[in-house]
Short mmCIF file of C-alpha atoms and ligand atoms in Angstrom, two decimals:
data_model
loop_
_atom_site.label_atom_id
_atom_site.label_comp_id
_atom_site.label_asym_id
_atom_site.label_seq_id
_atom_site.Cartn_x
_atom_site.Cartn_y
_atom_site.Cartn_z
CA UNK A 242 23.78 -23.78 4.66
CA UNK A 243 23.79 -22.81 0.90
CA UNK A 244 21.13 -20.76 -0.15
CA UNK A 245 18.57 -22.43 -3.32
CA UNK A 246 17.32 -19.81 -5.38
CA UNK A 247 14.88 -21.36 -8.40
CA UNK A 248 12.67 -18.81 -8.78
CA UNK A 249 9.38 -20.18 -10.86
CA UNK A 250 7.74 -17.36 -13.08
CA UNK A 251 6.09 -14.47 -12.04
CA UNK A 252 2.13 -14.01 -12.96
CA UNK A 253 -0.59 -11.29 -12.58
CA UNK A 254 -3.60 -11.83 -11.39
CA UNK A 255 -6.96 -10.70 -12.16
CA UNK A 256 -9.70 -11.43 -9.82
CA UNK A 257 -13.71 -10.95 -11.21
CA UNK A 258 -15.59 -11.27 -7.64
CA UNK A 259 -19.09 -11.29 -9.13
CA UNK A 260 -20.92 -11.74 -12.65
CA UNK A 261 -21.19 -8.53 -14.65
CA UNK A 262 -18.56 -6.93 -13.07
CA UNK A 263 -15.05 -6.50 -15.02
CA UNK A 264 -11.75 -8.49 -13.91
CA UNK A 265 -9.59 -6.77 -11.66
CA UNK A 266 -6.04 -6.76 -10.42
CA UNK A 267 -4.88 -8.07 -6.93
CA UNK A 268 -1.47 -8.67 -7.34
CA UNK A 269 0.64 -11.54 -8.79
CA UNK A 270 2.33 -15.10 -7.22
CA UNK A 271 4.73 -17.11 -9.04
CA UNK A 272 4.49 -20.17 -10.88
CA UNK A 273 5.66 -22.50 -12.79
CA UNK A 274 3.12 -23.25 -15.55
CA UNK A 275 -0.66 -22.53 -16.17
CA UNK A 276 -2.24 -24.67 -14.31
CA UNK A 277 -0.26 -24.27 -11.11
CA UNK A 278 -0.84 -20.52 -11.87
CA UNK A 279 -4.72 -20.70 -11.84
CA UNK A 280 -4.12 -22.66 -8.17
CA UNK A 281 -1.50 -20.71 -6.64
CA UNK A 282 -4.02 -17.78 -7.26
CA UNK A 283 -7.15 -19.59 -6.10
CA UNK A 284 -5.41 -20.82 -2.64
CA UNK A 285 -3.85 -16.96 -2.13
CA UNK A 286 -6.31 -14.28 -3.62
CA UNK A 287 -9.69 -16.53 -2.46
CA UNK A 288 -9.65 -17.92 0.42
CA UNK A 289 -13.06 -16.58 1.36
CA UNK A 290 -14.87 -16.71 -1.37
CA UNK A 291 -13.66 -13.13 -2.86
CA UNK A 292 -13.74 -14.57 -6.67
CA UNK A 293 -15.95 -16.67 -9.36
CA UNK A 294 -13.54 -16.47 -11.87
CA UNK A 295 -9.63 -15.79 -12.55
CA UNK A 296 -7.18 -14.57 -14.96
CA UNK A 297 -3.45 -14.97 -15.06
CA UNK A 298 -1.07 -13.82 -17.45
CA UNK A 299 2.72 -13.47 -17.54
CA UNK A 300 4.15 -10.46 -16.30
CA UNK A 301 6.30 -10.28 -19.04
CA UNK A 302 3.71 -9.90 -21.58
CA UNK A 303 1.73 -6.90 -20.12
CA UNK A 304 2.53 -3.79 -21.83
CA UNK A 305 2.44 -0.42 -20.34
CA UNK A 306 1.81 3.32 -20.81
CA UNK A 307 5.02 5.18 -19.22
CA UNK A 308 3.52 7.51 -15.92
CA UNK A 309 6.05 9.81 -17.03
CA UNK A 310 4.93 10.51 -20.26
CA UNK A 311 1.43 10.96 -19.14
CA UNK A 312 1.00 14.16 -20.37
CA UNK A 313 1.80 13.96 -24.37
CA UNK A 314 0.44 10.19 -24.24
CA UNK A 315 -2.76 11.43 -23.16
CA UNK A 316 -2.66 14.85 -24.53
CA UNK A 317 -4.71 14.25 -28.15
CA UNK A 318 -7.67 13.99 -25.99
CA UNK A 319 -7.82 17.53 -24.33
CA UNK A 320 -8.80 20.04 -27.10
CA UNK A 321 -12.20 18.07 -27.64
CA UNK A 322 -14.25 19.35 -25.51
CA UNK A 323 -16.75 18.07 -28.32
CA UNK A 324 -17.11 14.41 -27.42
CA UNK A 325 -18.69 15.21 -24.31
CA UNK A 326 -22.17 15.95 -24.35
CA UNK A 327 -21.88 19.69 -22.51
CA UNK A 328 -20.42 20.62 -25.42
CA UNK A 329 -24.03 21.40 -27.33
CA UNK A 330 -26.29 23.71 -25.99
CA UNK A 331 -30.07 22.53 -26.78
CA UNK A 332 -32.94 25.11 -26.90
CA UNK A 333 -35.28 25.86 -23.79
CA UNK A 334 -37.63 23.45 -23.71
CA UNK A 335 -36.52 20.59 -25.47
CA UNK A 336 -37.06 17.70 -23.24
CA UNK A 337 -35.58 13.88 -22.53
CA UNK A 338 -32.42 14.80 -24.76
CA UNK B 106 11.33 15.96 -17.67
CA UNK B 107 14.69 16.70 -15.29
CA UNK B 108 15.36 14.68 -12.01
CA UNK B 109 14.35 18.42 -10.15
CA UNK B 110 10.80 18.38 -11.97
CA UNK B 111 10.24 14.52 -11.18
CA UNK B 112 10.91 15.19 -7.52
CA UNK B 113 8.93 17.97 -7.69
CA UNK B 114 5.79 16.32 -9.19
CA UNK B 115 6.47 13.38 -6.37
CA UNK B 116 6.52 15.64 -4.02
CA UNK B 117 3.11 17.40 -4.85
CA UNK B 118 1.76 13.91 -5.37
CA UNK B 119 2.92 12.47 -1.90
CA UNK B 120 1.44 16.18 -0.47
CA UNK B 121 -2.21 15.61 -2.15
CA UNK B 122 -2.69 12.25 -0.62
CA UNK B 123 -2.22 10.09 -4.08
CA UNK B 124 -0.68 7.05 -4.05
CA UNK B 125 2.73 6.55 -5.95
CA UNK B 126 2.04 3.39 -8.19
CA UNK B 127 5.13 0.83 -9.15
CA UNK B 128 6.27 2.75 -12.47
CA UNK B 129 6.11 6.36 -10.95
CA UNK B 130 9.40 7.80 -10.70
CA UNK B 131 10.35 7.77 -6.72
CA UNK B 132 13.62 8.95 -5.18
CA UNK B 133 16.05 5.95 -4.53
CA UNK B 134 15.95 6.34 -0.82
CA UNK B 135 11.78 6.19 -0.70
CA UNK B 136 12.38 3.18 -3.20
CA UNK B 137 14.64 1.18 -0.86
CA UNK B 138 12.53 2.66 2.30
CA UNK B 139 9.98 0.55 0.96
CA UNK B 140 11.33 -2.60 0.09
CA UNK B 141 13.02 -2.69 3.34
CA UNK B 142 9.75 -2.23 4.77
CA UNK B 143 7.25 -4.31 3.19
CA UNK B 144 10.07 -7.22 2.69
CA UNK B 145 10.43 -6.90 6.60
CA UNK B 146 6.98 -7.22 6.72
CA UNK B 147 6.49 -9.92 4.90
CA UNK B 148 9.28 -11.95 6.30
CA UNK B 149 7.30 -11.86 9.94
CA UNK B 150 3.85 -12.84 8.33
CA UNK B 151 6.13 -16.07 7.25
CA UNK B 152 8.14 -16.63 10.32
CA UNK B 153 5.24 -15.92 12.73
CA UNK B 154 3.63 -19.19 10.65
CA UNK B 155 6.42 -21.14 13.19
CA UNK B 156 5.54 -20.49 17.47
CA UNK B 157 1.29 -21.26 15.80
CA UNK B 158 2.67 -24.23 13.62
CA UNK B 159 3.93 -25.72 17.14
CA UNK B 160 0.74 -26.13 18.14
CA UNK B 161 -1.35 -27.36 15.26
CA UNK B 162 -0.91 -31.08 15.78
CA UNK B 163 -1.62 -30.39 19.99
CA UNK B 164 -4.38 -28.21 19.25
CA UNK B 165 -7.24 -29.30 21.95
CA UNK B 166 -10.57 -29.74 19.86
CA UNK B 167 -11.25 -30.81 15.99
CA UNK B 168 -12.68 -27.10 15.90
CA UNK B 169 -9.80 -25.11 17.78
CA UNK B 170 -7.27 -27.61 15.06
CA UNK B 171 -9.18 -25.98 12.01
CA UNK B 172 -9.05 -22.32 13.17
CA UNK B 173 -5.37 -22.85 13.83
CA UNK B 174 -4.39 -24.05 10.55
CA UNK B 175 -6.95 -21.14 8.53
CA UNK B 176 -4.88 -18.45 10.70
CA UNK B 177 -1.95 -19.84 10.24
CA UNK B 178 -2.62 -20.50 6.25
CA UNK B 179 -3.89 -16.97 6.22
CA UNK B 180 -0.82 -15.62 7.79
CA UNK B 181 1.35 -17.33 4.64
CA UNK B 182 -1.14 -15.17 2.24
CA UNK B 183 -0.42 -12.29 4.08
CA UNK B 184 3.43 -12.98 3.23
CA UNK B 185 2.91 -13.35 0.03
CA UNK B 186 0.56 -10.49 -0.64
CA UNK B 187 3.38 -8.46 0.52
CA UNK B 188 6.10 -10.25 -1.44
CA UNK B 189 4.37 -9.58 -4.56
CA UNK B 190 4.09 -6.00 -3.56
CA UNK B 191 7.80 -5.23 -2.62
CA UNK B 192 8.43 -7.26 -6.12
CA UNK B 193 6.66 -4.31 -7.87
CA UNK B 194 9.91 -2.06 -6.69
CA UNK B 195 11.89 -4.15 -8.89
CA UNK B 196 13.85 -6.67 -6.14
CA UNK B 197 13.26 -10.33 -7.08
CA UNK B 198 11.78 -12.91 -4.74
CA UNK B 199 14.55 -15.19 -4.22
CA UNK B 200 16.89 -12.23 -3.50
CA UNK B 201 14.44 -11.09 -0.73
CA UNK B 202 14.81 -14.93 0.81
CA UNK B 203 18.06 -14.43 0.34
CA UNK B 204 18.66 -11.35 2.38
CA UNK B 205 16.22 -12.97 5.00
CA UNK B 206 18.90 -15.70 5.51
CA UNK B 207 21.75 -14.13 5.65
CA UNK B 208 20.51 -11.64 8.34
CA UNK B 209 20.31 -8.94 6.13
CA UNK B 210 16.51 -8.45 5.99
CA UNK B 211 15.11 -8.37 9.88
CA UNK B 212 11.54 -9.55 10.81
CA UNK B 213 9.70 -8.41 13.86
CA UNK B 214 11.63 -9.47 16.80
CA UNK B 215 8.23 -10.84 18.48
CA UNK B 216 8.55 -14.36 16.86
CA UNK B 217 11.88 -14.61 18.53
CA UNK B 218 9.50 -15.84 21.65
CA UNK B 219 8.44 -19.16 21.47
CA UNK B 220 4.74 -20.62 22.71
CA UNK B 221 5.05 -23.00 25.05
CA UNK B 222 1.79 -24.00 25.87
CA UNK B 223 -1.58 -23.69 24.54
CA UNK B 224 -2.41 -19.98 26.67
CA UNK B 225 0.25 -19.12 24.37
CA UNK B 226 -2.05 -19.59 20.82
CA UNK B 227 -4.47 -17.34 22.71
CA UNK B 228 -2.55 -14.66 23.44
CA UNK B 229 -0.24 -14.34 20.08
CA UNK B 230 -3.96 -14.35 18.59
CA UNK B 231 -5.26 -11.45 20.76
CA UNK B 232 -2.45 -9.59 21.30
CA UNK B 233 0.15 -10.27 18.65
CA UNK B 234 -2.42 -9.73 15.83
CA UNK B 235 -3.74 -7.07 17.73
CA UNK B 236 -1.18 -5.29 17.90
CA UNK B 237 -0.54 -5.81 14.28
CA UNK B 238 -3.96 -4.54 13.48
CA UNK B 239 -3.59 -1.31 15.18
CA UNK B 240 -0.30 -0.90 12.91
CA UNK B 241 -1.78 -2.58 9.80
CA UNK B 242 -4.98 -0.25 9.92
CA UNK B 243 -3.04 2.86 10.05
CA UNK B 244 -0.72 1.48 7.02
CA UNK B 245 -3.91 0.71 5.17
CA UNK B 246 -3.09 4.96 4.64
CA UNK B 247 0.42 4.35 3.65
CA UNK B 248 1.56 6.18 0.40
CA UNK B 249 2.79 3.68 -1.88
CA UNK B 250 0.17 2.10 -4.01
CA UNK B 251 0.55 -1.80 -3.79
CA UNK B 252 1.64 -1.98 0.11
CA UNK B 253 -1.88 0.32 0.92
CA UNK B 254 -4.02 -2.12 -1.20
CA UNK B 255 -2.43 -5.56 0.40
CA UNK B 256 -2.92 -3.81 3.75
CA UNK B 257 -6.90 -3.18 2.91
CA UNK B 258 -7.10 -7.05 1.86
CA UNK B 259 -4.73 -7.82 5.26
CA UNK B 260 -6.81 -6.12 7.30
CA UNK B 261 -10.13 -7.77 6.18
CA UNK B 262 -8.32 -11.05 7.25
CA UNK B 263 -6.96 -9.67 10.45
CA UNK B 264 -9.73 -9.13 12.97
CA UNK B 265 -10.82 -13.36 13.02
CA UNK B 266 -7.45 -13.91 13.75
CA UNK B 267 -7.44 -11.70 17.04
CA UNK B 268 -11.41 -12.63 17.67
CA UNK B 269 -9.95 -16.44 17.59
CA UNK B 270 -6.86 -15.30 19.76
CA UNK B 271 -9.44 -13.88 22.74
CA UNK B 272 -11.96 -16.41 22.71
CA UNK B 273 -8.99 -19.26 23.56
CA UNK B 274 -8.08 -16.73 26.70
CA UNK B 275 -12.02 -16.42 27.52
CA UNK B 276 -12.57 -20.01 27.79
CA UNK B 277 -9.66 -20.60 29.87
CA UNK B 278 -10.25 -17.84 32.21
CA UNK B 279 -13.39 -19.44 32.67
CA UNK B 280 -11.70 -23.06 33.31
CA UNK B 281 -10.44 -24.29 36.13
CA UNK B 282 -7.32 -22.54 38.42
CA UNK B 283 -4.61 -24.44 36.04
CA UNK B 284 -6.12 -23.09 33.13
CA UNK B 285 -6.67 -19.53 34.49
CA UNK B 286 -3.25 -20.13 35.61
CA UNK B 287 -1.67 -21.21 32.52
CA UNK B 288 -3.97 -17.93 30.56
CA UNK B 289 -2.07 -15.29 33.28
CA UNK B 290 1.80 -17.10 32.26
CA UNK B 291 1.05 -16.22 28.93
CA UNK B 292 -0.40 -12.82 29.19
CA UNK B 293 2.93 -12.01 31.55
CA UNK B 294 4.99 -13.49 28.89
CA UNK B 295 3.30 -11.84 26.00
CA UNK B 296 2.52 -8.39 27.24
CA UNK B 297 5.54 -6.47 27.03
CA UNK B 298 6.99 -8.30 23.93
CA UNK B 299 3.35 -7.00 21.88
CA UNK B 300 4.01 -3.18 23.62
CA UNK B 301 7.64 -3.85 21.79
CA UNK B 302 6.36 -4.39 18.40
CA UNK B 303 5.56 -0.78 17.85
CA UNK B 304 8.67 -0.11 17.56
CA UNK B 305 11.51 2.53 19.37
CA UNK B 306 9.90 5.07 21.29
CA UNK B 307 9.41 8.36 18.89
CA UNK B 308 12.36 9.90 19.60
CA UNK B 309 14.55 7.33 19.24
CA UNK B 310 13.31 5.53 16.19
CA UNK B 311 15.91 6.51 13.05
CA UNK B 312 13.34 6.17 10.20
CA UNK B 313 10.52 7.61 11.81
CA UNK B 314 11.08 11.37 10.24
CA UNK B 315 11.27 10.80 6.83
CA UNK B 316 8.87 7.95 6.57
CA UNK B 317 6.06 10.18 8.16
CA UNK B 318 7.51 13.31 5.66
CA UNK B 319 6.99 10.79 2.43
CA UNK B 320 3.73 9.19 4.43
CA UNK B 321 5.03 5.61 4.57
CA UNK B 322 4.32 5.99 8.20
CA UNK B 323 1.18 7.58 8.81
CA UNK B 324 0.92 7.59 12.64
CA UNK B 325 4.13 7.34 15.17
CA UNK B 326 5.22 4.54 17.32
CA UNK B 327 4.05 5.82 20.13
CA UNK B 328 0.64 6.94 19.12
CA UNK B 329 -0.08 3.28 17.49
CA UNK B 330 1.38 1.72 20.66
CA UNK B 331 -0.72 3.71 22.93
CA UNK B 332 -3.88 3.22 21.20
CA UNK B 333 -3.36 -0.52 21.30
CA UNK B 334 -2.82 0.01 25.06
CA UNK B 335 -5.65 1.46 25.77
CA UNK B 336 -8.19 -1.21 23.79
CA UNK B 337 -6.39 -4.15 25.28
CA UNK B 338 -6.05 -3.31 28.88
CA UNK B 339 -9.73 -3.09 29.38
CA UNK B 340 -10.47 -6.39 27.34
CA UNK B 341 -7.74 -8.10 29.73
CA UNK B 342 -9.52 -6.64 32.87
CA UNK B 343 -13.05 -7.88 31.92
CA UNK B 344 -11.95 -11.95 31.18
CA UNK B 345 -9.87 -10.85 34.74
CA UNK B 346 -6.05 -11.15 33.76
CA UNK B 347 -3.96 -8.91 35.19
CA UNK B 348 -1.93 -6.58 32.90
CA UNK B 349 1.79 -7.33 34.83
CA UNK B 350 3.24 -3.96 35.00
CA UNK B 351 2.88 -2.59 38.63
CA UNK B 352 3.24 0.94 37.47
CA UNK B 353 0.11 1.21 35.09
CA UNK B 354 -2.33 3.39 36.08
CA UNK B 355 -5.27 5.04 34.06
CA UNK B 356 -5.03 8.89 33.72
CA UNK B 357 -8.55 10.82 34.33
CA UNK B 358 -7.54 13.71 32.67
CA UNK B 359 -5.90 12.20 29.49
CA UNK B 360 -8.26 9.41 29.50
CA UNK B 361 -5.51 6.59 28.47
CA UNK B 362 -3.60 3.67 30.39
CA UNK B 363 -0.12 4.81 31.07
CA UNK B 364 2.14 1.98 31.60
CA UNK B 365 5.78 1.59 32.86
CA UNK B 366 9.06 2.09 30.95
CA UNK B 367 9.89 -0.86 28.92
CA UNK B 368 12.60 -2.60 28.42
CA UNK B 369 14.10 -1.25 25.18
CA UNK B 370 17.22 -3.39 25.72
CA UNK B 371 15.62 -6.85 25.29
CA UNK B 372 14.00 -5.70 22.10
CA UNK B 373 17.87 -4.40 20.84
CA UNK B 374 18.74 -7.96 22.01
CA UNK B 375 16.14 -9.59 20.52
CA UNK B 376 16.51 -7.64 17.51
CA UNK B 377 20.35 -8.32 17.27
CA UNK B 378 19.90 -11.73 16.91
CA UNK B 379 19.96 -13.13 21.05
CA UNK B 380 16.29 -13.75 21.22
CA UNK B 381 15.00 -16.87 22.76
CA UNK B 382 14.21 -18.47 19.38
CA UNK B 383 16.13 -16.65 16.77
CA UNK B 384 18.38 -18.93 15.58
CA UNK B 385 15.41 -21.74 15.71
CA UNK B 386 13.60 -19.70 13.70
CA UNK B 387 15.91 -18.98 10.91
CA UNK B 388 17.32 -22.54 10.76
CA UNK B 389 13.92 -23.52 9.98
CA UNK B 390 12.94 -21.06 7.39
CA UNK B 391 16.40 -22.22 5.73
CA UNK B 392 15.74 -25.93 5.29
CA UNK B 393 12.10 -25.94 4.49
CA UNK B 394 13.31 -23.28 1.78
CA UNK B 395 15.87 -25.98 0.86
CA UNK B 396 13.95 -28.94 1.08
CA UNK B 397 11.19 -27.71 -1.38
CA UNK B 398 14.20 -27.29 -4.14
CA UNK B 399 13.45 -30.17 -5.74
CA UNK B 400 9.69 -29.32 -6.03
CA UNK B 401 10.71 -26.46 -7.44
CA UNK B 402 12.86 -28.09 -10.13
CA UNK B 403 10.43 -30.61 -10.65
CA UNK B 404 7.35 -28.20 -11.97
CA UNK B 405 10.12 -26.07 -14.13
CA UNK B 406 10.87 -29.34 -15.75
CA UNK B 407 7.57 -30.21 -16.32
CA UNK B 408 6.88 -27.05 -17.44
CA UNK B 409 9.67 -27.30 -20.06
CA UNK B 410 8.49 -30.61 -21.32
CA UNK B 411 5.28 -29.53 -21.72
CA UNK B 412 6.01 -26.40 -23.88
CA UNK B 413 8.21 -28.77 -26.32
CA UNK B 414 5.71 -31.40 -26.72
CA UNK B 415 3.04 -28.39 -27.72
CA UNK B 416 5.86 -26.94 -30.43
CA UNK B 417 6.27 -30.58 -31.94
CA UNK B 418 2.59 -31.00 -31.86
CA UNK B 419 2.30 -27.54 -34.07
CA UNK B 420 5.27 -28.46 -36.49
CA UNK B 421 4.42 -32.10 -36.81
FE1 LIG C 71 -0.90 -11.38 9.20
FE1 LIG C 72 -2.76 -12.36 11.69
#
């Protein structure tokens, strides 16, 4: 029989399990539009109550850092040491600081 | 950075226990390692969704229908979990169906066995998914990034499914003789087809060396298949089914069950396609894949319409 291949869009999805607590990813389904996107990742990512809210967004449209350029991307940040608060050295007895 | 320094760096990674995450660079054979193995995976979540499915509209209570169709529901998840994860190694969806159906892409030869009666839900629940648990827990370990995570969420989702599996054989070893009967069938029938899952036996298994040396694999077949052994020969003994292999005996000194040879070539057959059910099984997959074309088509039109109307709503 003769294969049909359609393939609807893929989407990410973000899962935020309870208030206060950021978004995070669980991995993406396929749909066709926004709506079918939100339900696709309701019945497969919570079927037991794991989430209170969602966000989808195209796969397309996430941008990312390249792992192999780690090193330069992140690099500006190593030589200062004095944003972190070890940096400063407070007298002897100075308290609650 | 040369190919010789990214292999290195992948290397030292895989050796420090990290997890390699979808835009690390990976050598091309641990990046088609994986897709064979978590599309292969996925592929038997789906197809086992077929011997349960048989039973959902004979299922004997309200209650037993319910858990039936939330295992079975769950087991579709599970595919799809793991679909999404082999798509981070760049292969598409559809071409992953694709190589399902034309025999390219195997699943695990166990849902070549069909369930013929109701015994049968029982035991694919407490021994199929057992056995699947023992291999799913160790995987949960496994080095690439997106396969460990969907095996953490798996597992979570696994151990109801076995619990469900047992207490069907529990209440009909405590039925009456045709019941306990019926219970014993499918534990014969079951048994050596769940020791099969595992896989080859260590020595003979061609991928087992360099999937332990890049940590796909964390534990060997025969490790995974003995620990299942040993858990699931005592639960059989206390509902009082007999394990049917006349050569198992427990070992004092090694303190595990050691069973009888199996019979690697009905798993080859299985495998190669002369199961019971194989060609059931894939005839199905192919026209429900078929038959939901037009669904398909029908929300990518919508879709379409939808994003014209909005643009004439914005220039009008
Ligand atoms: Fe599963
Ligand atoms: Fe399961």
């Amino acid at each position: 029989m003769q294969q049909q291949n359609n393939q609807l869009p893929l989407w990410e999805v973000f899962i935020q399990s309870k208030s206060g607590i950021p978004h995070k990813h669980v991995g993406s389904i396929h749909a066709s539009d926004k709506k079918m996107a939100l339900q696709n990742a309701r019945d497969i990512y919570t079927r037991r109550g794991e989430g209170r809210s969602i966000w989808v967004v195209l796969s397309e449209n996430i941008v990312s850092s390249a792992p192999g350029e780690e090193a330069e991307f992140f690099d500006p940040t190593d030589d200062k040491v004095y944003r972190h608060p070890t940096f400063y050295r407070v007298p002897d007895g100075v308290k609650h600081m | 950075m040369t190919e010789e320094d990214k292999l290195k760096r992948f290397n030292i990674c895989i050796e420090q226990d990290e997890k390699i995450e979808p835009k690390d660079w990976m050598p091309e054979q641990y990046r088609k390692t994986m897709i064979r193995q978590i599309s292969q995976h996925a592929h038997s979540e789906v197809i086992g969704m077929q011997p349960e499915g048989n039973w959902v509209l004979r299922a004997p209570t309200l209650r037993a229908k319910k858990i039936l169709l939330a295992k079975i529901q769950d087991e579709g998840g599970h595919g799809l979990y793991l679909y999404s994860a082999a798509e981070t190694l760049g292969i598409d969806r559809g071409e992953m169906i694709k190589q399902l159906h034309e025999g390219k892409a195997k699943y695990s030869s166990i849902f070549n066995y069909p369930a013929l009666t109701w015994a049968d839900i029982g035991a694919i629940g407490w021994l199929v998914d057992g056995a699947a648990i023992v291999n799913q827990v160790s995987l949960q370990r496994t080095s690439y990034g997106p396969y460990a995570r969907g095996m953490v969420r798996i597992c979570k989702e696994e151990s109801f499914h076995q619990r469900q599996g047992y207490e069907i054989m529990v209440t009909m070893m405590n039925g009456i003789s045709e019941q306990k009967k019926m219970a014993q069938d499918a534990m014969d029938r079951w048994w050596w087809p769940a020791l099969m899952m595992f896989g080859p036996p260590d020595g003979e298994s061609v991928h087992t060396k360099q999937s332990m040396q890049w940590k796909i694999k964390r534990e060997s077949n025969d490790v995974l298949r003995q620990r299942f052994i040993d858990k699931t020969v005592d639960q059989a003994h206390f509902i009082g089914l007999e394990v049917p292999d006349k050569d198992l005996k427990f070992n004092e000194a090694t303190g595990h069950w050691e069973t009888g040879t199996i019979n690697w070539k009905e798993f080859h057959e299985v495998i190669n396609g002369n199961g019971p059910c194989n060609h059931q099984r894939m005839k199905h997959h192919i026209k429900a894949h078929n038959d939901g074309k037009w669904v398909r088509d029908a929300a990518l039109a919508f879709a379409e319409t939808e994003k014209n109307d909005q643009k004439q709503l914005i220039t009008n």
